[in-house]
Every structure is written in C-alpha cells, then in structure tokens.
Amino acid sequence: MVSVNFENVVKRYEDGTVAVQGLDLAIEDGEFLVLLGPSGCGKSTTLRMLAGLEEITEGDVRIDGVRVNDLPAGARGLGMVFQSYALYPHMNIFENLAFGIRRFRGDAKLGEDEILQRVEEMSIMLGLTSELEKLPKELSGGQRQRVALGRALIKRPQVLLMDEPLSNLDAELRHQMRNEIRRLHDELGTTTIYVTHDQIEAMTLADRIAIMDKGVLQQHCPPLDAYNNPANEFVEGFLVKHLNDIKETAETLFKD
C-alpha cells in the first residue's frame, strides 16, 4: 500500500476558470479518504488529476513519494471505478473481470492459471461466482457495480479511486454497497480515495474526509471531528446542518 500527496496543486482551465486552488492534502498508506463537497467544488477534478485524466496546472502530485505529474494514466498503478459501470456488454462477467489483467505486458504479464486464480478469488470476495457466465445486462445494478469494483481491484492497484460509484443505485442498494465497499477496504487495506456529494456516504465510509468548496479545501479530518468541530460556516451548513436536518426528520417520522 502507498501514500498519496497533493502539494500546492492548482487546476486552471484555458478560459481562466480555477477548479482547484492550492490544494495541500496527504492521504496515508491504507487510508480510506472521502473527497466531499457540492457539485462544482473541485473534488472530481482532484481525483482526475491524480488519475492522469486531467493535466496539473501547478504543483505536484506524488504517489508513494514519486512525482507522477508527467506519467501517463496507465503507468500510475491505479484502479478506478466510475459513476457508470463501464462494463463491456458483449463480454460475460468472467471476461469483464479478466480483461484488464490479460493486457499486462512484460514482467507483469500473467499466465492463464494466475488469471483464473485471480478471477476466482475476486468472484468469491464479491459474491459473483454464480454469475460469471452471464452478460452484464442479466445482472442487477448492484451486481454490475460489484463487477466494476472487482475489475479495478483484480489488478491489485496501489491506490483505488472511486468517483460517485453509487449514485446510479437506489437507496437500499447504495446502503448495501457502502457496507460492501467498506468491508473490502478493511479486508484488503488498499489506499482508497472516494468522491461523493453525499454526506451520509462520507460519514459512514471515511477514515478521514476532505471537504471542498469552490476549489478550496475547507477541512480535512475524521468525519466526527468535522461534525463536532466544523472549521467554518460552509462546513457547518453543508455537513452539520444537513445531518441534523436528516436526524430531526427521522425523529419526527418515527416518534410515537
């Protein structure tokens, strides 16, 4: 497992828009960090800069101490799970899981026995052993998201990146998948960076949360620390008031 560091990172577009401003953020080895904030706050841009999908205007991004600004996305040792499942519709689940590791080259190239072993291990871990011969269209939304997660994890990435991976699921499936994602993290210990605008998701998944607004990091700490000691009015309104409103609504609905 590895650490990740953003050092005074800026993302500025050609039209002058600044999406991320002077971001200093350290993600520890094996940590589950959630980037939290409203739409347009810069959280997904931050993730995409780390993934190599967006150029960095200023500053440095380091993975395990190595500056990766100029490394192509495929050379960074990352796994990524997107909002859409992005599964290959013509491939069955076994083929979807195996696709990425079949493309390893050089010293990383795997033999067929190792590929079969990894797919078997991942399918057991994700409860997909009875689905391997099915096509993605034959699975539920939750099962498809598990396949997307498995396809990222089967590569044994240094860092796992997730960008709003549960937003297409209904409330019950989101709850189930939150538990599944946290269980897998506790089991595997992969350094994980997870983007969401959902405060409940952030509070239930994160070791620490990094709350952003208008491209600026507002607070970085364990979730309960942010709730109990918000750094400013934005955190107070976006996190604390929202959670208190949910609690008050629930108490009203279920009181005798």
C-alpha positions as CSV (number, residue, x, y, z in Angstrom):
1,M,0.0,0.0,0.0
2,V,1.1,3.6,-0.6
3,S,0.6,7.2,0.4
4,V,-0.7,10.0,-1.9
5,N,0.3,13.7,-1.6
6,F,-1.1,16.8,-3.3
7,E,1.4,19.6,-2.9
8,N,0.0,23.1,-3.7
9,V,-1.9,21.7,-6.7
10,V,-3.8,24.1,-9.0
11,K,-6.1,23.3,-11.9
12,R,-6.8,26.2,-14.2
13,Y,-8.6,25.9,-17.5
14,E,-7.8,27.9,-20.7
15,D,-10.8,30.2,-20.1
16,G,-9.3,31.2,-16.7
17,T,-11.6,29.1,-14.6
18,V,-9.8,27.8,-11.5
19,A,-11.3,24.4,-10.5
20,V,-8.7,23.6,-7.7
21,Q,-6.8,26.2,-5.8
22,G,-3.5,25.5,-3.9
23,L,-4.5,22.0,-2.7
24,D,-2.3,20.5,0.0
25,L,-3.6,17.1,1.0
26,A,-1.9,14.0,2.3
27,I,-3.6,10.6,2.1
28,E,-1.9,8.0,4.4
29,D,-0.9,4.5,3.5
30,G,-4.0,2.2,3.6
31,E,-6.4,5.1,4.4
32,F,-9.9,5.5,3.1
33,L,-10.3,9.2,2.3
34,V,-13.5,10.7,1.0
35,L,-13.5,13.9,-1.0
36,L,-16.8,15.6,-0.1
37,G,-18.5,18.7,-1.4
38,P,-21.2,20.1,-3.6
39,S,-21.2,19.9,-7.4
40,G,-18.5,22.0,-8.9
41,C,-16.4,22.1,-5.8
42,G,-13.3,20.5,-7.5
43,K,-13.5,17.1,-5.9
44,S,-13.8,15.1,-9.2
45,T,-11.2,17.3,-10.8
46,T,-8.8,16.5,-8.0
47,L,-9.4,12.8,-8.5
48,R,-8.9,13.1,-12.3
49,M,-5.6,14.9,-11.8
50,L,-4.4,12.1,-9.6
51,A,-5.6,9.5,-12.2
52,G,-3.8,11.3,-15.0
53,L,-7.0,12.2,-16.8
54,E,-6.6,16.0,-16.2
55,E,-3.3,17.9,-16.6
56,I,-2.0,19.7,-13.4
57,T,-1.5,23.4,-13.9
58,E,0.7,24.0,-10.9
59,G,2.1,22.0,-8.0
60,D,2.9,18.3,-7.7
61,V,1.1,15.0,-7.1
62,R,3.1,12.2,-5.6
63,I,2.3,8.5,-5.2
64,D,4.5,6.8,-2.6
65,G,6.8,9.8,-2.8
66,V,7.2,9.6,-6.6
67,R,6.1,12.7,-8.6
68,V,3.6,11.5,-11.2
69,N,2.6,14.8,-12.9
70,D,4.0,13.6,-16.3
71,L,3.3,9.9,-16.0
72,P,0.6,8.5,-18.3
73,A,-2.5,7.2,-16.5
74,G,-1.7,3.6,-17.2
75,A,1.7,3.9,-15.5
76,R,0.5,5.2,-12.1
77,G,-0.6,1.8,-10.6
78,L,-4.2,3.0,-10.0
79,G,-7.6,1.3,-10.2
80,M,-10.6,3.4,-10.9
81,V,-14.4,2.9,-10.5
82,F,-16.6,5.3,-12.3
83,Q,-20.2,6.5,-11.8
84,S,-21.2,4.4,-14.9
85,Y,-20.4,0.7,-14.7
86,A,-18.5,0.9,-18.0
87,L,-18.7,-2.9,-18.5
88,Y,-18.2,-4.5,-21.9
89,P,-21.8,-5.5,-22.9
90,H,-20.7,-8.3,-25.3
91,M,-18.4,-10.0,-22.7
92,N,-19.6,-12.2,-19.9
93,I,-18.7,-11.4,-16.3
94,F,-15.6,-13.7,-16.3
95,E,-14.3,-11.9,-19.4
96,N,-15.0,-8.5,-18.0
97,L,-13.1,-9.3,-14.8
98,A,-10.2,-10.8,-16.7
99,F,-9.9,-8.2,-19.4
100,G,-7.6,-5.8,-17.7
101,I,-5.1,-8.3,-16.3
102,R,-5.0,-10.1,-19.7
103,R,-3.5,-6.9,-21.0
104,F,-0.5,-6.9,-18.6
105,R,2.8,-6.9,-20.5
106,G,6.5,-7.5,-19.8
107,D,7.3,-8.6,-16.3
108,A,3.8,-8.0,-15.2
109,K,2.3,-10.5,-17.8
110,L,0.2,-13.2,-16.1
111,G,-0.2,-16.8,-17.1
112,E,-3.6,-18.3,-17.7
113,D,-3.6,-20.2,-14.4
114,E,-2.9,-16.9,-12.5
115,I,-5.7,-15.1,-14.4
116,L,-8.1,-17.9,-13.5
117,Q,-7.0,-17.8,-9.8
118,R,-7.4,-14.0,-9.6
119,V,-10.9,-14.1,-11.2
120,E,-11.9,-16.9,-8.8
121,E,-10.7,-15.1,-5.8
122,M,-12.4,-11.8,-6.8
123,S,-15.7,-13.5,-7.7
124,I,-15.8,-15.2,-4.3
125,M,-14.9,-12.0,-2.5
126,L,-17.7,-10.1,-4.3
127,G,-20.3,-12.9,-4.3
128,L,-20.3,-13.3,-8.1
129,T,-19.2,-16.9,-8.5
130,S,-22.7,-18.0,-9.9
131,E,-22.8,-15.0,-12.3
132,L,-19.5,-15.5,-14.3
133,E,-21.1,-16.8,-17.4
134,K,-23.8,-14.1,-17.6
135,L,-23.7,-10.9,-19.6
136,P,-23.9,-7.5,-17.8
137,K,-27.4,-6.9,-18.9
138,E,-28.5,-10.1,-17.0
139,L,-27.3,-8.6,-13.7
140,S,-28.9,-6.2,-11.2
141,G,-27.4,-2.7,-10.8
142,G,-25.7,-3.7,-7.5
143,Q,-24.2,-6.8,-9.1
144,R,-22.9,-4.7,-12.1
145,Q,-21.3,-2.2,-9.7
146,R,-19.6,-5.1,-7.9
147,V,-18.2,-6.3,-11.2
148,A,-16.9,-2.7,-11.9
149,L,-15.3,-2.7,-8.4
150,G,-13.8,-6.2,-9.0
151,R,-12.4,-5.2,-12.3
152,A,-10.5,-2.4,-10.6
153,L,-9.4,-4.5,-7.6
154,I,-8.3,-7.5,-9.6
155,K,-5.3,-5.5,-10.9
156,R,-4.1,-5.1,-7.3
157,P,-3.7,-1.4,-7.7
158,Q,-1.5,0.8,-5.5
159,V,-4.4,3.2,-5.0
160,L,-8.1,2.7,-5.7
161,L,-10.1,5.7,-7.0
162,M,-13.9,5.9,-6.9
163,D,-15.9,8.7,-8.5
164,E,-19.5,8.8,-7.3
165,P,-19.8,5.0,-7.8
166,L,-23.2,4.5,-6.1
167,S,-25.1,7.5,-7.5
168,N,-27.0,5.3,-10.0
169,L,-28.3,2.9,-7.4
170,D,-31.5,3.1,-5.4
171,A,-31.3,3.8,-1.6
172,E,-31.3,0.2,-0.5
173,L,-28.6,-0.8,-2.9
174,R,-26.5,2.2,-2.0
175,H,-26.7,1.1,1.6
176,Q,-25.7,-2.4,0.7
177,M,-22.8,-1.3,-1.5
178,R,-21.5,1.1,1.1
179,N,-21.2,-1.8,3.5
180,E,-19.5,-3.9,0.8
181,I,-17.0,-1.2,-0.1
182,R,-16.0,-0.6,3.5
183,R,-15.7,-4.4,4.1
184,L,-13.5,-4.8,1.1
185,H,-11.3,-1.9,2.2
186,D,-10.9,-3.4,5.7
187,E,-10.1,-6.7,4.2
188,L,-7.6,-5.6,1.6
189,G,-6.2,-2.3,3.1
190,T,-5.9,-0.6,-0.3
191,T,-5.3,3.1,-0.1
192,T,-8.7,4.5,-1.3
193,I,-9.9,7.9,-2.5
194,Y,-13.6,8.2,-2.9
195,V,-15.5,11.2,-4.3
196,T,-19.1,11.9,-3.3
197,H,-21.5,14.8,-2.6
198,D,-23.5,12.6,-0.2
199,Q,-22.8,13.4,3.4
200,I,-24.1,10.1,4.8
201,E,-21.8,8.2,2.4
202,A,-18.8,10.3,3.6
203,M,-19.6,9.8,7.3
204,T,-20.1,6.0,7.0
205,L,-17.2,5.2,4.7
206,A,-14.3,7.5,5.6
207,D,-11.3,7.3,7.9
208,R,-10.9,11.0,7.1
209,I,-12.9,13.4,4.9
210,A,-11.6,16.3,2.9
211,I,-14.4,18.8,2.4
212,M,-14.1,21.1,-0.6
213,D,-15.9,24.2,-1.8
214,K,-15.1,26.4,-4.8
215,G,-11.9,24.5,-5.4
216,V,-10.6,25.2,-1.9
217,L,-10.0,22.6,0.8
218,Q,-12.2,23.6,3.8
219,Q,-11.4,20.9,6.4
220,H,-9.5,17.6,6.5
221,C,-10.1,15.3,9.5
222,P,-12.0,12.3,10.8
223,P,-15.7,12.6,10.0
224,L,-16.9,13.0,13.6
225,D,-14.3,15.7,14.2
226,A,-15.8,17.7,11.3
227,Y,-19.3,17.2,12.6
228,N,-18.4,18.2,16.2
229,N,-15.9,20.9,15.3
230,P,-16.7,22.4,11.9
231,A,-13.9,24.6,10.6
232,N,-16.1,27.3,9.2
233,E,-19.6,28.3,8.2
234,F,-19.5,26.4,5.0
235,V,-18.7,23.1,6.8
236,E,-21.4,23.9,9.4
237,G,-24.0,24.4,6.7
238,F,-23.1,21.7,4.3
239,L,-22.3,18.9,6.7
240,V,-23.6,19.6,10.2
241,K,-26.9,21.3,9.4
242,H,-27.7,18.7,6.7
243,L,-27.1,15.8,9.0
244,N,-29.0,17.4,11.8
245,D,-32.0,18.0,9.4
246,I,-32.0,14.3,8.5
247,K,-31.9,13.3,12.2
248,E,-34.7,15.7,13.0
249,T,-36.8,14.5,10.1
250,A,-36.3,10.9,11.1
251,E,-37.3,11.6,14.7
252,T,-40.4,13.3,13.6
253,L,-41.4,10.5,11.3
254,F,-40.9,7.7,13.8
255,K,-41.9,9.3,17.1
256,D,-44.9,7.8,18.9
